[in-house]
Amino acid sequence: MNEKYLIKSIYGTLDEKHPGVSQTMLSSSDYISGDLESFIDSTTWKVLNYFHPQESKAIFKDRGWQTIAGFQTRNVPHFAHEYIQRICMELLDGLFIQPILGHKKIGDFTPEAVSHAYKNLMDRYYPKDKVIYSGLYTHMRYAGPKEAILHSILRRNYGCTHFVIGRDHAGVGNYYGIYEAQSLAKSYESELDIKILAFSEPFYCTVCKTIVTKNNCQHTSNPKLVTQISGTQLRDILIHNGDDSSVLFRKDLLDGFDMERLLIK
Ligand SMILES: [Zn+2]
């Protein structure tokens, strides 16, 4: 395998500062392919809230869900996530929240923090019969558009009919345009056999006093009137214990959580 060709094809860059590029460079350059066979006994993963695709499909069927939105994340939920998730709950039968709990880069939220916050969000705020939470045990590649394709296939395999792709999906730094992942996945929608729910970049608008996007608020072009809301920014707020976080994030989601274990070190 020509490693440089492989890396450039997946990540669009050979820059070793890209966490996916550096990880691939560290791994073996031997690759195998062939028919896939499922061998994980998912009962051993139950403690980590993992569902096998056969199990998620059975649960969707049991609940009578015809339309299911898959939601990928690697972050503790903030209000922009909620905004998107509530729209999914409004329009579709069910929401399948599936955070990546495998290897992530230093500075990302730990899987424990993500699980803790989602458990509280579901216990305290979301309807009991519309949401299923299940960790996804794969590592983040930070490959942006190509990873959006992979994530779409994975969720299709779990039985989702729709998949949410927001701004800079699976991106890192400034390697990808903020809507590049969305538009690539959209262009392969019929082959992927899953509908892409393309959400615009969310902001908190200080005039509308709610989460908005450029499609439903007239203030988003004025950076003085809107606050960006992203996982990166949320990490900064939580680390520096900012006072302005209440419009962006529910602090009670991390009640009882050891903040020393918030981020991967
Ligand atoms: Zn506004």
XYZ file of N, CA and C and ligand atoms in Angstrom:
796
model
N 0.847 -1.202 0.000
C 0.000 0.000 0.000
C 0.878 1.246 0.000
N 0.570 2.158 -0.919
C 1.266 3.441 -0.933
C 0.652 4.314 0.162
N 1.402 4.453 1.240
C 0.843 5.105 2.422
C 0.478 6.574 2.169
N 1.327 7.265 1.442
C 1.041 8.684 1.188
C -0.238 8.853 0.374
N -0.412 7.967 -0.606
C -1.624 8.007 -1.425
C -2.847 7.763 -0.536
N -2.719 6.765 0.329
C -3.817 6.418 1.238
C -4.165 7.610 2.143
N -3.144 8.176 2.746
C -3.368 9.272 3.695
C -3.986 10.488 2.992
N -3.435 10.831 1.848
C -3.968 11.982 1.103
C -5.423 11.731 0.695
N -5.724 10.482 0.305
C -7.082 10.153 -0.141
C -8.091 10.253 1.000
N -7.670 9.850 2.185
C -8.601 9.861 3.321
C -8.707 11.257 3.929
N -7.552 11.854 4.194
C -7.546 13.092 4.987
C -7.440 14.363 4.146
N -7.075 14.207 2.888
C -6.932 15.377 2.031
C -5.675 16.180 2.325
N -4.819 15.672 3.199
C -3.585 16.381 3.565
C -2.539 15.356 4.010
N -1.279 15.762 3.923
C -0.199 14.912 4.449
C 0.402 15.549 5.706
N -0.236 16.612 6.174
C 0.273 17.351 7.327
C 0.267 16.470 8.587
N 1.432 16.252 9.136
C 1.539 15.359 10.303
C 0.914 15.958 11.567
N 0.584 17.246 11.521
C -0.101 17.844 12.687
C -1.565 17.418 12.739
N -2.084 16.914 11.614
C -3.456 16.401 11.594
C -3.482 15.095 12.400
N -4.375 15.010 13.444
C -4.320 13.836 14.331
C -4.587 12.506 13.619
N -5.415 12.528 12.579
C -5.675 11.297 11.828
C -4.472 10.891 11.002
N -3.825 11.874 10.392
C -2.632 11.603 9.578
C -1.536 10.999 10.451
N -1.301 11.634 11.624
C -0.207 11.138 12.474
C -0.511 9.737 12.980
N -1.793 9.475 13.279
C -2.149 8.144 13.773
C -1.963 7.083 12.682
N -2.351 7.419 11.458
C -2.195 6.468 10.355
C -0.714 6.224 10.072
N 0.095 7.267 10.185
C 1.535 7.110 9.948
C 2.178 6.181 10.973
N 1.618 6.201 12.188
C 2.168 5.343 13.245
C 1.759 3.884 13.084
N 0.666 3.656 12.330
C 0.172 2.283 12.223
C 0.892 1.546 11.097
N 0.669 0.250 11.026
C 1.325 -0.581 10.007
C 0.867 -0.182 8.607
N 1.722 -0.348 7.631
C 1.312 -0.026 6.259
C 0.786 -1.273 5.535
N 0.570 -2.367 6.284
C -0.057 -3.566 5.696
C -1.556 -3.511 5.932
N -2.324 -3.760 4.898
C -3.789 -3.724 5.013
C -4.371 -4.993 4.433
N -5.476 -5.450 4.999
C -6.139 -6.634 4.466
C -7.583 -6.293 4.118
N -8.132 -7.051 3.193
C -9.544 -6.859 2.867
C -10.196 -8.225 2.687
N -11.507 -8.273 2.665
C -12.224 -9.537 2.496
C -13.628 -9.420 3.033
N -14.340 -10.533 3.030
C -15.704 -10.530 3.562
C -15.666 -10.298 5.062
N -16.661 -9.549 5.543
C -16.709 -9.242 6.966
C -17.639 -10.202 7.690
N -17.245 -10.537 8.889
C -18.081 -11.401 9.704
C -18.168 -10.784 11.102
N -19.358 -10.764 11.661
C -19.539 -10.183 12.986
C -19.106 -11.183 14.044
N -18.245 -10.771 14.948
C -17.788 -11.721 15.962
C -17.905 -11.192 17.388
N -18.306 -9.932 17.552
C -18.378 -9.395 18.906
C -19.648 -9.876 19.594
N -19.464 -10.457 20.758
C -20.607 -10.832 21.577
C -21.012 -9.571 22.344
N -22.074 -8.936 21.896
C -22.373 -7.604 22.430
C -22.786 -7.635 23.900
N -23.090 -8.818 24.446
C -23.466 -8.838 25.865
C -22.316 -8.342 26.736
N -21.080 -8.553 26.256
C -19.933 -8.106 27.049
C -19.791 -6.589 27.021
N -20.472 -5.932 26.094
C -20.362 -4.476 25.969
C -21.533 -3.752 26.635
N -22.486 -4.539 27.148
C -23.718 -3.935 27.669
C -23.447 -2.890 28.734
N -22.444 -3.168 29.545
C -22.131 -2.237 30.615
C -21.781 -0.858 30.043
N -21.305 -0.841 28.811
C -20.925 0.414 28.170
C -22.031 0.938 27.253
N -23.217 0.349 27.369
C -24.363 0.801 26.596
C -24.174 0.670 25.087
N -23.574 -0.420 24.705
C -23.352 -0.663 23.282
C -24.470 -1.547 22.737
N -25.011 -1.195 21.574
C -25.952 -2.078 20.891
C -25.309 -2.599 19.625
N -25.526 -3.860 19.345
C -25.167 -4.439 18.055
C -26.180 -3.911 17.037
N -25.789 -3.738 15.767
C -26.760 -3.256 14.765
C -28.039 -4.086 14.717
N -27.913 -5.393 14.918
C -29.132 -6.222 14.918
C -30.052 -5.841 16.076
N -29.434 -5.477 17.197
C -30.236 -5.089 18.365
C -30.919 -3.741 18.144
N -30.183 -2.780 17.597
C -30.811 -1.465 17.382
C -31.959 -1.591 16.382
N -31.745 -2.380 15.328
C -32.820 -2.562 14.335
C -34.046 -3.213 14.983
N -33.798 -4.186 15.874
C -34.920 -4.867 16.547
C -35.671 -3.896 17.453
N -34.918 -3.019 18.130
C -35.565 -2.043 19.025
C -36.409 -1.062 18.207
N -35.860 -0.590 17.087
C -36.615 0.354 16.234
C -37.916 -0.315 15.772
N -37.796 -1.569 15.381
C -38.967 -2.300 14.877
C -39.997 -2.477 15.992
N -39.487 -2.849 17.146
C -40.346 -3.065 18.305
C -41.119 -1.792 18.666
N -40.468 -0.658 18.525
C -41.118 0.615 18.863
C -41.999 1.129 17.719
N -41.935 0.447 16.587
C -42.743 0.869 15.446
C -42.190 2.099 14.750
N -40.896 2.369 14.924
C -40.292 3.538 14.296
C -40.014 3.264 12.811
N -40.539 4.129 11.974
C -40.279 4.020 10.530
C -39.124 4.927 10.114
N -39.031 6.054 10.812
C -37.984 7.032 10.468
C -37.137 7.301 11.712
N -35.834 7.142 11.546
C -34.917 7.279 12.683
C -33.726 8.143 12.260
N -33.462 9.172 13.055
C -32.301 10.019 12.780
C -31.115 9.572 13.613
N -30.014 9.267 12.962
C -28.772 8.963 13.671
C -28.067 10.265 14.001
N -27.561 10.366 15.230
C -26.848 11.582 15.634
C -25.475 11.202 16.155
N -24.466 11.650 15.432
C -23.069 11.379 15.786
C -22.529 12.527 16.627
N -21.767 12.206 17.663
C -21.108 13.291 18.387
C -19.872 12.765 19.083
N -18.979 13.674 19.451
C -17.869 13.315 20.332
C -17.813 14.311 21.477
N -18.917 15.048 21.645
C -18.941 16.130 22.631
C -20.028 15.954 23.677
N -19.798 16.563 24.806
C -20.860 16.772 25.790
C -21.908 17.663 25.101
N -23.204 17.360 25.261
C -24.198 18.125 24.495
C -24.327 19.581 24.943
N -24.411 20.485 23.968
C -24.694 21.887 24.261
C -26.028 22.241 23.593
N -26.461 23.491 23.715
C -27.804 23.846 23.251
C -27.974 23.728 21.734
N -26.883 23.848 20.988
C -27.015 23.675 19.538
C -27.295 22.210 19.198
N -26.692 21.294 19.954
C -27.028 19.876 19.771
C -28.507 19.654 20.085
N -28.926 20.234 21.203
C -30.338 20.079 21.596
C -31.274 20.617 20.520
N -30.930 21.769 19.976
C -31.740 22.386 18.928
C -31.939 21.399 17.777
N -30.846 20.799 17.340
C -30.910 19.844 16.219
C -31.669 18.580 16.637
N -31.360 18.083 17.828
C -31.994 16.842 18.276
C -33.503 17.002 18.454
N -33.921 18.170 18.948
C -35.364 18.382 19.135
C -36.087 18.494 17.788
N -35.424 19.071 16.784
C -36.031 19.111 15.445
C -36.195 17.686 14.916
N -35.176 16.864 15.122
C -35.272 15.452 14.696
C -36.431 14.747 15.389
N -36.575 14.989 16.706
C -37.665 14.345 17.458
C -39.023 14.829 16.968
N -39.075 16.087 16.543
C -40.336 16.645 16.052
C -40.729 16.021 14.717
N -39.756 15.832 13.846
C -40.066 15.438 12.468
C -40.027 13.932 12.218
N -39.246 13.216 13.038
C -39.069 11.786 12.785
C -39.588 10.969 13.966
N -39.706 9.658 13.748
C -40.245 8.797 14.813
C -39.289 8.679 15.989
N -38.010 8.605 15.692
C -37.056 8.393 16.779
C -35.701 9.001 16.505
N -34.951 9.162 17.604
C -33.602 9.726 17.528
C -32.632 8.724 18.143
N -31.581 8.422 17.402
C -30.575 7.456 17.860
C -29.270 8.214 18.083
N -29.014 8.539 19.345
C -27.807 9.312 19.674
C -26.662 8.333 19.890
N -25.615 8.518 19.110
C -24.542 7.536 19.137
C -23.167 8.227 19.157
N -22.707 8.568 20.362
C -21.392 9.211 20.434
C -20.258 8.225 20.201
N -19.174 8.744 19.663
C -17.960 7.946 19.496
C -17.302 7.797 20.863
N -17.149 6.557 21.292
C -16.535 6.325 22.596
C -15.167 5.655 22.465
N -14.679 5.500 21.240
C -13.357 4.918 21.043
C -12.274 5.979 21.168
N -11.106 5.676 20.660
C -9.953 6.565 20.803
C -10.220 7.947 20.200
N -9.922 8.967 20.970
C -10.028 10.344 20.485
C -8.742 11.067 20.849
N -8.629 12.296 20.335
C -7.367 13.013 20.555
C -7.337 13.690 21.930
N -6.134 14.027 22.356
C -5.952 14.759 23.611
C -6.729 16.072 23.521
N -7.447 16.389 24.606
C -8.221 17.631 24.614
C -9.688 17.407 24.288
N -10.033 16.246 23.708
C -11.446 15.924 23.479
C -12.091 15.515 24.800
N -13.431 15.528 24.825
C -14.134 15.052 26.011
C -13.898 13.553 26.198
N -13.792 13.123 27.455
C -13.667 11.678 27.710
C -15.023 11.014 27.438
N -15.026 9.727 27.094
C -16.290 9.006 26.899
C -17.177 9.060 28.144
N -16.536 9.044 29.334
C -17.312 9.074 30.584
C -18.075 10.395 30.714
N -17.424 11.496 30.336
C -18.081 12.811 30.431
C -19.262 12.883 29.458
N -19.075 12.394 28.243
C -20.141 12.424 27.231
C -21.324 11.576 27.709
N -21.038 10.372 28.200
C -22.113 9.480 28.665
C -22.852 10.075 29.852
N -22.091 10.636 30.797
C -22.682 11.226 31.999
C -23.656 12.351 31.609
N -23.212 13.229 30.721
C -24.036 14.382 30.332
C -25.281 13.927 29.561
N -25.119 12.974 28.654
C -26.286 12.503 27.901
C -27.280 11.769 28.798
N -26.762 11.036 29.773
C -27.674 10.339 30.684
C -28.551 11.372 31.400
N -27.930 12.432 31.881
C -28.702 13.475 32.570
C -29.678 14.177 31.620
N -29.229 14.435 30.398
C -30.104 15.112 29.428
C -31.353 14.267 29.158
N -31.150 12.973 29.037
C -32.283 12.082 28.753
C -33.150 11.863 29.991
N -32.514 11.722 31.155
C -33.285 11.493 32.386
C -34.132 12.702 32.754
N -33.573 13.900 32.520
C -34.218 15.106 33.059
C -35.023 15.911 32.041
N -34.707 15.756 30.751
C -35.297 16.686 29.777
C -36.017 16.049 28.584
N -35.458 14.981 28.035
C -36.016 14.454 26.785
C -37.175 13.497 27.045
N -38.099 13.380 26.062
C -39.190 12.410 26.234
C -38.612 10.999 26.304
N -39.262 10.166 27.091
C -38.707 8.830 27.365
C -38.815 7.890 26.166
N -39.758 8.174 25.268
C -40.042 7.187 24.221
C -39.547 7.596 22.833
N -38.717 8.634 22.757
C -38.289 9.117 21.433
C -36.786 8.970 21.176
N -36.044 8.650 22.218
C -34.582 8.699 22.088
C -33.930 7.410 22.567
N -32.974 6.930 21.806
C -32.151 5.803 22.248
C -30.694 6.259 22.204
N -29.979 5.934 23.273
C -28.573 6.319 23.378
C -27.708 5.063 23.353
N -26.716 5.070 22.513
C -25.825 3.907 22.442
C -24.452 4.345 21.962
N -23.435 3.963 22.718
C -22.078 4.332 22.318
C -21.646 3.592 21.057
N -20.796 4.240 20.298
C -20.247 3.603 19.094
C -18.748 3.417 19.306
N -18.334 2.142 19.271
C -16.929 1.862 19.573
C -16.080 1.795 18.314
N -15.748 2.998 17.844
C -14.776 3.121 16.772
C -13.959 4.358 17.117
N -12.797 4.511 16.500
C -12.012 5.682 16.837
C -12.332 6.827 15.890
N -12.069 8.034 16.344
C -12.219 9.204 15.488
C -11.020 9.279 14.552
N -11.311 9.578 13.288
C -10.221 9.781 12.312
C -9.993 11.273 12.044
N -10.981 12.092 12.340
C -10.938 13.537 12.060
C -10.761 13.780 10.559
N -11.366 12.887 9.771
C -11.181 12.955 8.317
C -12.261 13.786 7.631
N -13.076 14.496 8.416
C -14.053 15.422 7.835
C -14.975 14.761 6.820
N -14.918 15.197 5.545
C -15.868 14.713 4.524
C -15.850 13.192 4.351
N -14.666 12.595 4.292
C -14.598 11.138 4.098
C -15.151 10.406 5.330
N -14.910 10.969 6.486
C -15.439 10.330 7.691
C -16.964 10.485 7.773
N -17.481 11.578 7.214
C -18.943 11.751 7.168
C -19.574 10.624 6.348
N -18.885 10.216 5.295
C -19.376 9.095 4.479
C -19.358 7.813 5.316
N -18.239 7.585 6.000
C -18.133 6.392 6.861
C -19.220 6.405 7.935
N -19.393 7.556 8.582
C -20.403 7.654 9.645
C -21.817 7.416 9.106
N -22.067 7.858 7.880
C -23.396 7.633 7.277
C -23.625 6.142 7.046
N -22.613 5.463 6.526
C -22.739 4.017 6.269
C -22.974 3.272 7.580
N -22.196 3.649 8.605
C -22.347 2.989 9.910
C -23.770 3.130 10.421
N -24.337 4.350 10.340
C -25.684 4.566 10.877
C -26.742 3.893 10.027
N -26.524 3.841 8.740
C -27.435 3.067 7.880
C -27.449 1.598 8.363
N -26.246 1.086 8.661
C -26.148 -0.303 9.122
C -26.821 -0.523 10.475
N -26.888 0.512 11.275
C -27.570 0.403 12.574
C -29.086 0.541 12.435
N -29.555 0.826 11.238
C -31.000 0.890 11.001
C -31.563 2.291 10.902
N -30.689 3.301 10.921
C -31.187 4.680 10.800
C -31.612 4.948 9.354
N -32.666 5.753 9.203
C -33.112 6.147 7.858
C -32.559 7.528 7.494
N -32.149 8.281 8.536
C -31.631 9.627 8.346
C -30.360 9.789 9.175
N -29.496 10.694 8.729
C -28.270 10.937 9.491
C -27.969 12.435 9.513
N -27.713 12.936 10.706
C -27.463 14.373 10.877
C -26.000 14.693 10.563
N -25.803 15.651 9.680
C -24.455 16.178 9.442
C -24.508 17.690 9.597
N -23.826 18.171 10.614
C -23.831 19.599 10.894
C -22.621 20.281 10.291
N -22.222 21.371 10.928
C -21.058 22.105 10.428
C -19.782 21.319 10.735
N -18.855 21.317 9.826
C -17.520 20.752 10.040
C -17.565 19.364 10.684
N -18.394 18.494 10.136
C -18.561 17.150 10.698
C -17.224 16.394 10.710
N -16.874 15.859 11.882
C -15.631 15.082 12.055
C -14.389 15.865 11.632
N -14.507 17.187 11.680
C -13.370 18.016 11.272
C -12.427 18.294 12.432
N -11.299 18.862 12.103
C -10.312 19.263 13.109
C -9.562 20.457 12.527
N -9.211 21.414 13.383
C -8.491 22.593 12.895
C -9.233 23.241 11.729
N -8.454 23.682 10.745
C -9.082 24.298 9.565
C -8.820 23.490 8.303
N -8.774 22.181 8.433
C -8.426 21.338 7.279
C -9.559 21.228 6.260
N -10.807 21.391 6.735
C -11.950 21.196 5.828
C -12.884 22.402 5.902
N -13.549 22.676 4.781
C -14.561 23.723 4.777
C -15.721 23.313 5.665
N -16.427 24.280 6.263
C -17.420 23.889 7.277
C -18.594 23.107 6.692
N -18.854 23.248 5.384
C -19.955 22.462 4.800
C -19.456 21.400 3.813
N -18.160 21.133 3.831
C -17.582 20.167 2.889
C -18.097 18.741 3.152
N -18.169 18.354 4.426
C -18.631 17.004 4.782
C -20.087 16.819 4.366
N -20.874 17.843 4.673
C -22.290 17.823 4.314
C -22.481 17.639 2.814
N -21.789 18.442 2.031
C -22.049 18.404 0.589
C -21.527 17.111 -0.029
N -20.411 16.573 0.483
C -19.940 15.285 -0.064
C -20.951 14.174 0.244
N -21.397 14.110 1.505
C -22.362 13.063 1.880
C -23.668 13.227 1.096
N -24.112 14.461 0.936
C -25.343 14.728 0.167
C -25.208 14.202 -1.261
N -24.032 14.391 -1.835
C -23.847 13.994 -3.234
C -23.872 12.475 -3.401
N -23.660 11.737 -2.301
C -23.704 10.266 -2.357
C -24.949 9.703 -1.668
N -25.922 10.578 -1.389
C -27.082 10.185 -0.576
C -27.764 8.904 -1.076
N -28.023 8.813 -2.377
C -28.783 7.643 -2.860
C -27.940 6.374 -2.771
N -26.638 6.490 -3.033
C -25.782 5.303 -2.902
C -25.632 4.877 -1.443
N -25.590 5.853 -0.551
C -25.454 5.553 0.877
C -26.738 4.962 1.442
N -27.843 5.219 0.738
C -29.144 4.690 1.154
C -29.552 5.210 2.531
N -29.216 6.455 2.804
C -29.654 7.106 4.045
C -29.815 8.587 3.719
N -30.863 9.195 4.267
C -31.100 10.618 3.988
C -30.201 11.474 4.884
N -29.523 12.421 4.278
C -28.644 13.308 5.044
C -29.438 14.520 5.522
N -29.458 14.715 6.832
C -30.107 15.900 7.401
C -29.013 16.942 7.592
N -28.949 17.881 6.658
C -27.863 18.865 6.636
C -28.273 20.104 7.429
N -27.657 20.297 8.569
C -27.969 21.461 9.409
C -26.917 22.550 9.231
N -27.383 23.793 9.183
C -26.470 24.920 9.078
C -25.830 25.208 10.433
N -24.773 25.992 10.378
C -24.036 26.326 11.600
C -24.940 27.022 12.611
N -25.021 26.487 13.823
C -25.866 27.126 14.836
C -25.118 28.222 15.598
N -25.870 29.214 16.036
C -25.323 30.291 16.864
C -26.307 30.551 18.002
N -25.812 31.206 19.064
C -26.740 31.787 20.010
C -26.905 33.244 19.600
N -28.145 33.662 19.338
C -28.398 35.041 18.913
C -28.809 35.867 20.135
N -28.079 36.953 20.364
C -28.364 37.789 21.540
C -29.605 38.656 21.328
N -30.054 38.777 20.083
C -31.284 39.548 19.814
C -32.495 38.614 19.910
N -32.446 37.501 19.185
C -33.552 36.524 19.224
C -33.582 35.773 20.560
N -32.438 35.774 21.255
C -32.285 35.083 22.541
C -32.594 33.584 22.463
N -32.104 32.979 21.412
C -32.256 31.526 21.283
C -31.202 31.013 20.298
N -31.160 29.694 20.138
C -30.252 29.118 19.144
C -30.870 29.321 17.763
N -30.049 29.775 16.843
C -30.543 30.090 15.499
C -29.541 29.575 14.458
N -29.967 29.615 13.191
C -29.034 29.424 12.076
C -29.316 30.549 11.079
N -28.506 30.604 10.037
C -28.701 31.658 9.032
C -30.058 31.506 8.335
N -30.678 30.343 8.459
C -31.964 30.116 7.799
C -33.167 30.627 8.578
N -32.948 30.961 9.878
C -34.122 31.388 10.633
C -33.878 32.613 11.517
N -32.797 33.336 11.228
C -32.488 34.544 12.004
C -31.769 35.527 11.085
N -32.059 36.834 11.256
C -31.454 37.839 10.361
C -30.163 38.415 10.916
N -29.700 37.921 12.095
C -28.543 38.561 12.729
C -27.236 37.796 12.576
N -27.283 36.628 11.921
C -26.093 35.754 11.955
C -24.899 36.314 11.181
N -25.145 37.291 10.291
C -24.003 37.846 9.558
C -23.267 38.900 10.380
N -23.808 39.269 11.536
C -23.160 40.255 12.398
C -22.551 39.544 13.615
N -21.229 39.356 13.600
C -20.598 38.586 14.681
C -20.776 39.208 16.065
N -21.140 40.507 16.100
C -21.345 41.140 17.419
C -22.670 40.706 18.043
N -23.581 40.204 17.218
C -24.918 39.854 17.718
C -25.083 38.364 18.008
N -24.197 37.563 17.468
C -24.340 36.117 17.675
C -23.067 35.528 18.290
N -23.255 34.452 19.055
C -22.128 33.747 19.663
C -22.009 32.398 18.986
N -20.805 32.093 18.557
C -20.578 30.772 17.959
C -20.748 29.706 19.029
N -21.220 28.569 18.637
C -21.399 27.495 19.624
C -20.912 26.192 18.998
N -19.840 25.683 19.578
C -19.242 24.463 19.035
C -18.610 23.677 20.176
N -18.243 22.442 19.884
C -17.595 21.607 20.889
C -16.304 22.236 21.381
N -15.544 22.807 20.462
C -14.262 23.431 20.816
C -14.496 24.559 21.812
N -15.513 25.373 21.500
C -15.791 26.520 22.345
C -16.313 26.074 23.717
N -17.129 25.018 23.696
C -17.666 24.489 24.958
C -16.535 23.980 25.856
N -15.561 23.310 25.257
C -14.412 22.844 26.041
C -13.691 24.024 26.681
N -13.509 25.087 25.913
C -12.837 26.279 26.450
C -13.608 26.864 27.632
N -14.931 26.959 27.468
C -15.766 27.536 28.536
C -15.661 26.698 29.805
N -15.748 25.384 29.637
C -15.743 24.519 30.812
C -14.382 24.515 31.505
N -13.329 24.569 30.709
C -11.986 24.571 31.289
C -11.755 25.866 32.068
N -12.193 26.974 31.455
C -11.937 28.270 32.089
C -13.084 28.722 32.981
N -14.071 27.808 33.133
C -15.183 28.067 34.044
C -15.861 29.416 33.767
N -16.104 29.704 32.509
C -16.686 30.990 32.123
C -18.084 31.184 32.692
N -18.453 32.445 32.907
C -19.762 32.751 33.489
C -20.851 32.839 32.421
N -20.432 32.926 31.166
C -21.395 33.190 30.104
C -21.933 31.904 29.470
N -21.736 30.774 30.164
C -22.051 29.499 29.518
C -23.525 29.122 29.575
N -24.335 29.838 30.405
C -25.697 29.363 30.640
C -26.569 29.393 29.385
N -26.255 30.258 28.419
C -27.072 30.288 27.205
C -26.569 29.250 26.185
N -25.441 28.643 26.461
C -24.855 27.696 25.512
C -24.924 26.251 25.983
N -25.046 26.082 27.294
C -24.831 24.751 27.842
C -25.572 24.595 29.164
N -26.151 23.415 29.406
C -26.789 23.144 30.703
C -25.718 22.641 31.666
N -25.385 23.476 32.633
C -24.327 23.081 33.571
C -24.708 21.843 34.376
N -26.024 21.661 34.607
C -26.434 20.541 35.458
C -26.194 19.183 34.806
N -25.904 19.172 33.511
C -25.631 17.885 32.849
C -24.373 17.239 33.404
N -23.498 18.058 33.971
C -22.261 17.506 34.533
C -22.293 17.456 36.059
N -23.502 17.593 36.644
C -23.658 17.451 38.099
C -23.035 16.131 38.544
N -22.246 16.201 39.577
C -21.692 14.976 40.155
C -20.535 14.391 39.366
N -20.118 15.062 38.309
C -19.022 14.515 37.511
C -17.691 15.111 37.963
N -16.694 14.257 38.068
C -15.356 14.701 38.457
C -14.727 15.455 37.277
N -14.671 16.799 37.386
C -14.216 17.616 36.258
C -12.752 17.372 35.890
N -12.023 16.723 36.785
C -10.648 16.338 36.454
C -10.631 15.314 35.322
N -11.770 14.617 35.164
C -11.849 13.571 34.137
C -12.655 14.038 32.924
N -12.787 15.360 32.779
C -13.596 15.907 31.687
C -12.960 15.700 30.317
N -11.654 15.940 30.251
C -10.989 15.907 28.941
C -9.892 14.844 28.895
N -9.664 14.325 27.701
C -8.598 13.344 27.511
C -7.248 14.050 27.640
N -6.379 13.474 28.491
C -5.087 14.141 28.745
C -3.970 13.387 28.056
Zn -31.441 36.646 15.683
